[in-house]
Tab-separated table of C-alpha atoms and ligand atoms in Angstrom:
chain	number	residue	atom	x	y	z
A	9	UNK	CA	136.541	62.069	203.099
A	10	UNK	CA	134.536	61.441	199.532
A	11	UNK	CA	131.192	63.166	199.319
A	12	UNK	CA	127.808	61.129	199.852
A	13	UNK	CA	127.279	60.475	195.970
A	14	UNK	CA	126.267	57.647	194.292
A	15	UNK	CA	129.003	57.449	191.528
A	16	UNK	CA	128.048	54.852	189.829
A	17	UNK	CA	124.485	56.565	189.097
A	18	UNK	CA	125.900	59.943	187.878
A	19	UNK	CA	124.745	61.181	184.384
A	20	UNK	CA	126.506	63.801	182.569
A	21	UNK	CA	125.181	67.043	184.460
A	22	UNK	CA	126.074	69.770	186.814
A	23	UNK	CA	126.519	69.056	190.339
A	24	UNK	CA	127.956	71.833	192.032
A	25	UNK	CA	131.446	71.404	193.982
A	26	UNK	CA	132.994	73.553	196.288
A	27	UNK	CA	135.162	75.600	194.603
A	28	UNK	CA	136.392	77.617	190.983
A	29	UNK	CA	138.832	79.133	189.749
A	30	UNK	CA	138.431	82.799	188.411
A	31	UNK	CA	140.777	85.557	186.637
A	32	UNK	CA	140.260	88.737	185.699
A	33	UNK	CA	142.344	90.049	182.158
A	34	UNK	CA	142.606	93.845	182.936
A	35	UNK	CA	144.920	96.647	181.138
A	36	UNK	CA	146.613	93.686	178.780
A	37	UNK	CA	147.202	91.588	181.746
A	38	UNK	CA	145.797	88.489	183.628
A	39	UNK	CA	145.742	88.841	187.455
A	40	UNK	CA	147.001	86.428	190.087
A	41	UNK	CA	143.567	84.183	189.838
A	42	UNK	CA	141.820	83.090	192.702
A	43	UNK	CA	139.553	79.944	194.086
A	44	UNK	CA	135.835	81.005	194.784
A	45	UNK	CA	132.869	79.154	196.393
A	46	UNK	CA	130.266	81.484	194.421
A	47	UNK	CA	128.788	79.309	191.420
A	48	UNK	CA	127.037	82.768	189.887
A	49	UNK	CA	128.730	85.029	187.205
A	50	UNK	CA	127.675	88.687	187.383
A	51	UNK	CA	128.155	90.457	184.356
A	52	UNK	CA	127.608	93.727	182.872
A	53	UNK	CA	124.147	93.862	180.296
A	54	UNK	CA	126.751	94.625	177.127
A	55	UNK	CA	128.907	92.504	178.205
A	56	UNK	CA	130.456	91.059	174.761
A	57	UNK	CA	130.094	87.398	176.007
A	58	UNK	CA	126.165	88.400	176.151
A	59	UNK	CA	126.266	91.257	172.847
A	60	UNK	CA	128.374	88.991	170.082
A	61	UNK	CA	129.141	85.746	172.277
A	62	UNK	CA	132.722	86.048	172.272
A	63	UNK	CA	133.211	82.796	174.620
A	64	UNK	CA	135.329	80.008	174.818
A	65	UNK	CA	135.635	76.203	176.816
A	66	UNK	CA	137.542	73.377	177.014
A	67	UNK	CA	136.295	69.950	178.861
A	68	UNK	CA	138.759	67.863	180.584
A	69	UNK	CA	139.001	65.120	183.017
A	70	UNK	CA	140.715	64.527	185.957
A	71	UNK	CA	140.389	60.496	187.241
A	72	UNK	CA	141.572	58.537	190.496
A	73	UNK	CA	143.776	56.201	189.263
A	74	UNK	CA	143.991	52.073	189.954
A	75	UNK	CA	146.990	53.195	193.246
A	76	UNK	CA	144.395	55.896	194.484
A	77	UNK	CA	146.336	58.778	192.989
A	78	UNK	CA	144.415	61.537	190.749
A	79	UNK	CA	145.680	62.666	187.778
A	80	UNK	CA	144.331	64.424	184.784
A	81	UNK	CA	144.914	63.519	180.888
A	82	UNK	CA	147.291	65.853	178.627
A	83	UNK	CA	146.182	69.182	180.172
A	84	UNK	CA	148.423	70.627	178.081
A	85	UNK	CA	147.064	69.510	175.049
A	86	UNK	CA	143.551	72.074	176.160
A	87	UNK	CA	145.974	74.521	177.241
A	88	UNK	CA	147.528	74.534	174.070
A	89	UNK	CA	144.220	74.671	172.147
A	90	UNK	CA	142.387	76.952	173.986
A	91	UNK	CA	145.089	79.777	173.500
A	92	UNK	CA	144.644	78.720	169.534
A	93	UNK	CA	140.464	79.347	169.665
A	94	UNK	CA	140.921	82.096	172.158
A	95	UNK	CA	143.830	84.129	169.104
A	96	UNK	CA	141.260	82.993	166.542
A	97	UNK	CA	138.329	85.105	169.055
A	98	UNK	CA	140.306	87.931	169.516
A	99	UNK	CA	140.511	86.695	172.849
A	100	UNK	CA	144.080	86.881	175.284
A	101	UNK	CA	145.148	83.634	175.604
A	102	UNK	CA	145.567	81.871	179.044
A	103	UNK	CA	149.020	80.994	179.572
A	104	UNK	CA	149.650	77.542	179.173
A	105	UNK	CA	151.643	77.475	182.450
A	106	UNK	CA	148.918	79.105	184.344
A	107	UNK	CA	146.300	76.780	182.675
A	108	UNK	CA	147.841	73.960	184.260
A	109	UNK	CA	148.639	75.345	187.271
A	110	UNK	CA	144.696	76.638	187.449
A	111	UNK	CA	143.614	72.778	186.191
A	112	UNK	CA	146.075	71.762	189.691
A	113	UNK	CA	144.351	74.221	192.222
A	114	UNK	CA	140.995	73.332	190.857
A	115	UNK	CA	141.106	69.593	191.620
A	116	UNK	CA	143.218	70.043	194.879
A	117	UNK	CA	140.377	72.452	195.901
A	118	UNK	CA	137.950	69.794	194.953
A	119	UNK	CA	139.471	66.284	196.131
A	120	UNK	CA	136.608	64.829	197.564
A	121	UNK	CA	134.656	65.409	194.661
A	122	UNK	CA	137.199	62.865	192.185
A	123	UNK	CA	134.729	59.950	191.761
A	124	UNK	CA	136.797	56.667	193.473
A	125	UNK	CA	138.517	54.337	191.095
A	126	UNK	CA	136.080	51.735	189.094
A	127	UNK	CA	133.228	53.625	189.412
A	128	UNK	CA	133.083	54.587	185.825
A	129	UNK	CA	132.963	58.109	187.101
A	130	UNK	CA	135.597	60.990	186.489
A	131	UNK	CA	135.542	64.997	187.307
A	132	UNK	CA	134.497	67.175	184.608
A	133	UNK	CA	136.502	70.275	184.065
A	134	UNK	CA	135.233	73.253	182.167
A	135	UNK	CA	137.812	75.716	181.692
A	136	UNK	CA	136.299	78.813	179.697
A	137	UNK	CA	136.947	82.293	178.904
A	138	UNK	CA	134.272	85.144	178.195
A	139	UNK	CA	134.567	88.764	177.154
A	140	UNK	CA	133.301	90.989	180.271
A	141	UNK	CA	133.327	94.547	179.612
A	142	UNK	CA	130.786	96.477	177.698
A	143	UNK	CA	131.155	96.467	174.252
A	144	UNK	CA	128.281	98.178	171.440
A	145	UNK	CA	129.932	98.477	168.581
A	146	UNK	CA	130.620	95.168	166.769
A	147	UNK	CA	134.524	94.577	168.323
A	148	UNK	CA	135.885	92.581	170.643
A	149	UNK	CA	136.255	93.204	174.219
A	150	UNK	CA	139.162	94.629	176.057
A	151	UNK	CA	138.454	92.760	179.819
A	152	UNK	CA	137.629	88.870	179.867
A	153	UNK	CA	137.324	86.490	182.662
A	154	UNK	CA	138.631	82.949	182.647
A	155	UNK	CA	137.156	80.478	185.006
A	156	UNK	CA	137.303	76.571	185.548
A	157	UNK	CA	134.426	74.462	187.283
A	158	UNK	CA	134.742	70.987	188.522
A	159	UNK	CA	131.901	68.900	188.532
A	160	UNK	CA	132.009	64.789	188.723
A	161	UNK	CA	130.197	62.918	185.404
A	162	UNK	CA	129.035	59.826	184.159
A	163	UNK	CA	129.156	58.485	181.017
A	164	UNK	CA	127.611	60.913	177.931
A	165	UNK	CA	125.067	58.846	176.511
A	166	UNK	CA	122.764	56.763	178.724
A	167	UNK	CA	123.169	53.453	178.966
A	168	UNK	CA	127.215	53.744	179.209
A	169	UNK	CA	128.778	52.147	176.588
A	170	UNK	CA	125.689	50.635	174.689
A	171	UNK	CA	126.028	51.254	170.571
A	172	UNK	CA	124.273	54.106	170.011
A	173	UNK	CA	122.029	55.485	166.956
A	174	UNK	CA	123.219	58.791	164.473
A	175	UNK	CA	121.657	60.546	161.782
A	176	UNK	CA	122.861	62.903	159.262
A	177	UNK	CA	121.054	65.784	159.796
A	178	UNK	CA	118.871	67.601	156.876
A	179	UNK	CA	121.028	71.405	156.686
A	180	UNK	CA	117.988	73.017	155.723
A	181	UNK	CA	116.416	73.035	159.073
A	182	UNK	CA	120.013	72.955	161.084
A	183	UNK	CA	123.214	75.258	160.234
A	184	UNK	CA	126.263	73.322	159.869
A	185	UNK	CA	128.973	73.573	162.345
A	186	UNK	CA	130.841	75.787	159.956
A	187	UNK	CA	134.379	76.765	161.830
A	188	UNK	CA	134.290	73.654	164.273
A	189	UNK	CA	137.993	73.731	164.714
A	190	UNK	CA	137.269	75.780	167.261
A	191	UNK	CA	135.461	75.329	170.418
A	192	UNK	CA	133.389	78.042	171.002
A	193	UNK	CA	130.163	78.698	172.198
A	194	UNK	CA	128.496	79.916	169.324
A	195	UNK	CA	129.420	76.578	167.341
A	196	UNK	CA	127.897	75.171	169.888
A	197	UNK	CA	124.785	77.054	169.860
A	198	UNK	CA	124.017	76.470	166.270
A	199	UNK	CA	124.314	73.034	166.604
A	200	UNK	CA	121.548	72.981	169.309
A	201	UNK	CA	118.366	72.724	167.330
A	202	UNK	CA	119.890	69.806	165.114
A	203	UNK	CA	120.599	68.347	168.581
A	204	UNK	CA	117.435	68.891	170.256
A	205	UNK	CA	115.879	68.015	166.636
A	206	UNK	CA	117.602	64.581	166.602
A	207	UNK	CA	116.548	64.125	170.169
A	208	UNK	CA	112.945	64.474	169.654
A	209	UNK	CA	113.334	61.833	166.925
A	210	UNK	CA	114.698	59.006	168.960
A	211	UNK	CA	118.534	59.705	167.664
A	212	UNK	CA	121.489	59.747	170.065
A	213	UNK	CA	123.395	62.554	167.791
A	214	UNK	CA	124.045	64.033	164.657
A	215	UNK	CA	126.597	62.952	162.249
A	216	UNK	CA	127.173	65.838	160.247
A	217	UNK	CA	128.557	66.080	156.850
A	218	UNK	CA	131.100	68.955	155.515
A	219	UNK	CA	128.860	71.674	154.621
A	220	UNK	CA	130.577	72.685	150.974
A	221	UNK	CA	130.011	69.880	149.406
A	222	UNK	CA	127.949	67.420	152.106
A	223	UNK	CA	129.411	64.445	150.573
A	224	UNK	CA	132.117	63.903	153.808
A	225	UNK	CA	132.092	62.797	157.037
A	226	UNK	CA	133.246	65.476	160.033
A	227	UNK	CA	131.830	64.941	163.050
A	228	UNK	CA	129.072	65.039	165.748
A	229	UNK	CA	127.797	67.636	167.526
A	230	UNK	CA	129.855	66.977	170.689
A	231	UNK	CA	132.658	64.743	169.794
A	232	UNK	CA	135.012	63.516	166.398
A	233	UNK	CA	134.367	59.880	164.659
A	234	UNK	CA	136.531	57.047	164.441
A	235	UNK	CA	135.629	53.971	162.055
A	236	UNK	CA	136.632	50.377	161.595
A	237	UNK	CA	137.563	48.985	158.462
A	238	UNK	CA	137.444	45.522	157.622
A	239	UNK	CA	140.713	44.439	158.006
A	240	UNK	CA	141.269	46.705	161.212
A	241	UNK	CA	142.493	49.915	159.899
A	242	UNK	CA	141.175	52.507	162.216
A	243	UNK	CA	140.269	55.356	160.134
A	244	UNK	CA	138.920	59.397	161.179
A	245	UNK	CA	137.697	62.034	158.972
A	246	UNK	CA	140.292	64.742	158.117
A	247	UNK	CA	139.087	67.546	157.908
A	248	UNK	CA	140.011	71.564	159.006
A	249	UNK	CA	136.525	72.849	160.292
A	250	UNK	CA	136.174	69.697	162.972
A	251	UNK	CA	137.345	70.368	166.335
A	252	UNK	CA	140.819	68.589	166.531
A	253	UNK	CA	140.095	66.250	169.086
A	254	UNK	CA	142.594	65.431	172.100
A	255	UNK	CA	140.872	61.880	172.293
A	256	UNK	CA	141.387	61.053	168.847
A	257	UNK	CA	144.953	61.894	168.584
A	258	UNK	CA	145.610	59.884	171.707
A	259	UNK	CA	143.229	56.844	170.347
A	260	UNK	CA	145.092	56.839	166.836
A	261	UNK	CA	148.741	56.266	168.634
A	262	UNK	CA	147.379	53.859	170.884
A	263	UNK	CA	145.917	52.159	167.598
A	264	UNK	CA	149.518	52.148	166.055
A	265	UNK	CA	151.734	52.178	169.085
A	266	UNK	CA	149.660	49.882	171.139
A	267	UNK	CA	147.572	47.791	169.351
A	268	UNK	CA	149.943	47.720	165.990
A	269	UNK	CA	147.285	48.486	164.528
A	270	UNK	CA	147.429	50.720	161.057
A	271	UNK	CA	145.746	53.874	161.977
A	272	UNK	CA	144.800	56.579	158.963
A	273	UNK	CA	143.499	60.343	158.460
A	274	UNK	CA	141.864	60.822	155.617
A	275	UNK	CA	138.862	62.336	154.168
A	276	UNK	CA	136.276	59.604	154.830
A	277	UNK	CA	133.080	59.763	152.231
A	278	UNK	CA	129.344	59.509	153.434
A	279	UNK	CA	128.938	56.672	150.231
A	280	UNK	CA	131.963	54.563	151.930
A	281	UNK	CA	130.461	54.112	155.514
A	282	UNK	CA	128.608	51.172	155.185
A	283	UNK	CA	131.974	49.349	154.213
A	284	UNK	CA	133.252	50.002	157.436
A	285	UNK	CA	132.650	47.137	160.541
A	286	UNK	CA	133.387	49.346	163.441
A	287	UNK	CA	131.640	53.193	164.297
A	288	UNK	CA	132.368	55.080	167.383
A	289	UNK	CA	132.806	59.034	168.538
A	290	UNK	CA	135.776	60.095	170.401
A	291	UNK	CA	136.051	62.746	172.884
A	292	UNK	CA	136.631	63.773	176.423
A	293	UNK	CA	133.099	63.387	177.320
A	294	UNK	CA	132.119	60.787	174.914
A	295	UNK	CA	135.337	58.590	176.017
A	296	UNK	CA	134.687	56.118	173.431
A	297	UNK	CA	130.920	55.342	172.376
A	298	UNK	CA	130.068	52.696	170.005
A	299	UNK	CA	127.638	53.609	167.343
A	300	UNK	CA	125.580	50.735	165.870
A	301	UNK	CA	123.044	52.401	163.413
A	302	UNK	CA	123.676	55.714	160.701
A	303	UNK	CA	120.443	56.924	159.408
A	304	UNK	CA	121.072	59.299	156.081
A	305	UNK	CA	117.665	60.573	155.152
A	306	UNK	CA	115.921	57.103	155.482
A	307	UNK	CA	118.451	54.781	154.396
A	308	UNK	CA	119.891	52.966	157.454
A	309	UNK	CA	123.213	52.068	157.861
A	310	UNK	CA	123.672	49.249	160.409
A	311	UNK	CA	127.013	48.015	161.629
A	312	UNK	CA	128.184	45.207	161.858
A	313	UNK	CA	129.389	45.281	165.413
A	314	UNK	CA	125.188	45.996	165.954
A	315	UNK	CA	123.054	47.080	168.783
A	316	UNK	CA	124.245	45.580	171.581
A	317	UNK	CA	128.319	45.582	172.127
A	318	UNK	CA	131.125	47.325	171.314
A	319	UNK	CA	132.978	46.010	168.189
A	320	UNK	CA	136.295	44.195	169.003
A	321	UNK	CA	138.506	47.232	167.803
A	322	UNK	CA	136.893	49.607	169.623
A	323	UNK	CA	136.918	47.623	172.908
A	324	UNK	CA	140.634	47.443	172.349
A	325	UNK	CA	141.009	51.097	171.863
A	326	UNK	CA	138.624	51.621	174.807
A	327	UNK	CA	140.330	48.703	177.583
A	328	UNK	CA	143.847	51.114	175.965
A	329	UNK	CA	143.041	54.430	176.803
A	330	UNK	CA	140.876	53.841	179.523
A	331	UNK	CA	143.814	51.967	181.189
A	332	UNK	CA	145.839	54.596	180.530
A	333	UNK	CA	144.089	57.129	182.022
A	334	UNK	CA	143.370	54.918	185.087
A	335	UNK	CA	146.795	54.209	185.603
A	336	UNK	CA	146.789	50.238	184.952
A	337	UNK	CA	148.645	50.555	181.737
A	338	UNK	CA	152.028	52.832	181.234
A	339	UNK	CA	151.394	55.833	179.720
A	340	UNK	CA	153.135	57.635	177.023
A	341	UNK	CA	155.768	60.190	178.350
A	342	UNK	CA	153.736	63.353	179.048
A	343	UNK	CA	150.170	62.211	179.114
A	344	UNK	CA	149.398	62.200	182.689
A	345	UNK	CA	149.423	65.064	184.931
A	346	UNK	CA	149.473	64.354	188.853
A	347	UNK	CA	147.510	66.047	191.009
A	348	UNK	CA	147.968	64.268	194.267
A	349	UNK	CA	149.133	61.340	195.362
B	412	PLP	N1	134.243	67.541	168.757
B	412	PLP	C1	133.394	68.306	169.457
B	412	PLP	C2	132.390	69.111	168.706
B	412	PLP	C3	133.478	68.338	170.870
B	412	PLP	O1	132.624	69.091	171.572
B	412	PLP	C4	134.434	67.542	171.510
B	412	PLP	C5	134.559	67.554	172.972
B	412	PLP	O2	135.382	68.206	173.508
B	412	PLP	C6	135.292	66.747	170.744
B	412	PLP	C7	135.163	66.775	169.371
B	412	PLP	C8	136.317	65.869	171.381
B	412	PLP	O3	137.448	66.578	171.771
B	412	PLP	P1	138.351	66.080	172.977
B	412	PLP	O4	138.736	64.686	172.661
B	412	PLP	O5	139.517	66.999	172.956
B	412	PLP	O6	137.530	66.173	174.193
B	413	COI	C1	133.862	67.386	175.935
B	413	COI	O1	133.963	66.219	175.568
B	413	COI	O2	134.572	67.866	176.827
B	413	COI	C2	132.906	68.285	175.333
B	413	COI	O3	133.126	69.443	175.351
B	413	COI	C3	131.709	67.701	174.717
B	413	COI	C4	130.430	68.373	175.083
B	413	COI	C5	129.984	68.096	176.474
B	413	COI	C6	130.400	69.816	174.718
């Protein structure tokens, strides 16, 4: 029986579900994990998650598909790069195998909650990991926990899938994302004031440039950036300090493998933006959000694709992997994970 929710109303925010999943990492080992119906975390006042915020997430989805079945989308792929931010913490990594098996349990646990098929709705999963024992001196922490929530979403920017507007933040008021290639709560923490900052301004999110020389494009402060060009290249910043996207990687083989489109990585310059016809960011959350205006410290960059639609590329790309992930177009080997049937 599906919960009393209006799906096709849900924002991105926390609604809480029934259960988690929680393990303990004790004496160099992780213990058999468990499902809880507690939503609260009590931890110890030195805690190293709360002393020198040595925490890590991933977000993933899990979707009901077109033939009612629920899947989720290349799990492995934030198993994989959890364990890679978690070595680069000092953190023990999750086992892949577990991960999965934990990503399973947690949906099982929460069936009802998997928002029903063309509601434009999914169920968020935040798998994260967090140092737990005391710690005073400046070193990591010998005991972590690693838990996933489940909680369903709408789309990350109101108004769906509406162009929205970026600006390139001014660095001396915000600190660059610095090491972005990982995803870890303090990135995410100094981003907050250009976000909140960009907010209060009337922008949807910041578009922030690499912070040696501020002359290329990386990302934004919750997902990577795809562009357009004008004969239908799709092109994304490369770049080591962004966070290497799972949605990007899947969007530039469904460019090339899909759409036969040509799809590039390359650095992408701030002064060669307005050349492109197509904007959008990429990301679990984000899915795939148009972006119709860049504002650079007063000069405006409008697409050409504008304020009102997606451009035609990016539909493409969007009608590709949505249907992918939905289960009304064949996926490549691997991607989909299924929970239940
Ligand atoms: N970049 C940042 C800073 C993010 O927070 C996210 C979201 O996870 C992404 C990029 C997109 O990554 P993914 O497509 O793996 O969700
Ligand atoms: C995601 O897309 O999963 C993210 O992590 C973006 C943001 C909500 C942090």
């Amino acid at each position: 029986m599906k919960k009393d929710i209006d799906w096709s109303n849900l924002g991105f925010g926390y609604l809480k579900t029934d259960y988690r999943y929680v393990s303990n990492y004790k004496d160099g080992k992780w213990d058999e994990g468990t499902l809880s119906t507690d939503e609260t975390v009590t931890l110890h006042e030195s805690a190293g998650v709360l002393q020198y915020a040595q925490t890590c997430f991933e977000g993933m989805k899990a979707y009901r598909t077109v033939d009612g079945k629920v899947v989720c989308f290349r799990p492995d792929m934030n198993a994989k790069r959890m364990a890679e931010t978690a070595e680069y913490l000092e953190m023990p990594a999750f086992p892949v195998d577990k991960f999965i098996e934990a990503v399973t349990k947690t949906v099982e646990a929460n069936i009802d909650f998997v928002p029903p098929y063309g509601s434009g709705a999914s169920l968020y999963l935040r798998p994260y990991m967090f140092g737990s024992n005391a710690v005073i001196g400046v070193k990591p922490a010998t005991e972590f926990q690693f838990r996933i929530f489940a909680t369903p979403v709408g789309p990350y920017f109101k108004g769906g899938v509406k162009p929205i507007t970026l600006r390139v933040p001014d660095f001396d008021r915000a600190a660059p994302r610095g090491t972005g290639h990982i995803k870890a709560g303090l990135n995410y923490a100094m981003s907050l004031h250009a976000i909140a900052d960009a907010h209060r301004q009337g922008y949807n999110e910041n578009m922030y440039l690499d912070s040696q020389t501020r002359t290329k494009v990386e990302e934004t402060g919750g997902a990577n950036i795809i562009f357009v060009t004008k004969d239908n290249t799709v092109v994304t910043p490369k770049s080591s300090t962004i966070l290497p996207s799972i949605t990007r990687r899947s969007l530039m083989y469904v460019a090339e493998h899909y759409l036969g489109l040509k799809a590039e990585e390359r650095e992408v310059y701030m002064s060669e933006v307005k050349e492109f016809k197509e904007c959008a960011l990429c990301g679990t959350a984000a899915v795939l959000s148009p972006v119709g205006k860049i504002v650079d410290h007063g000069e405006e960059i409008a697409l050409p694709s504008g304020m009102n639609d997606m451009g035609e590329i990016t539909k493409k790309l969007y009608d590709t992997l949505t249907g992918i992930q939905m289960g009304r177009i064949e996926a490549p080997e691997g991607w989909i994970k299924v929970i239940n049937e």
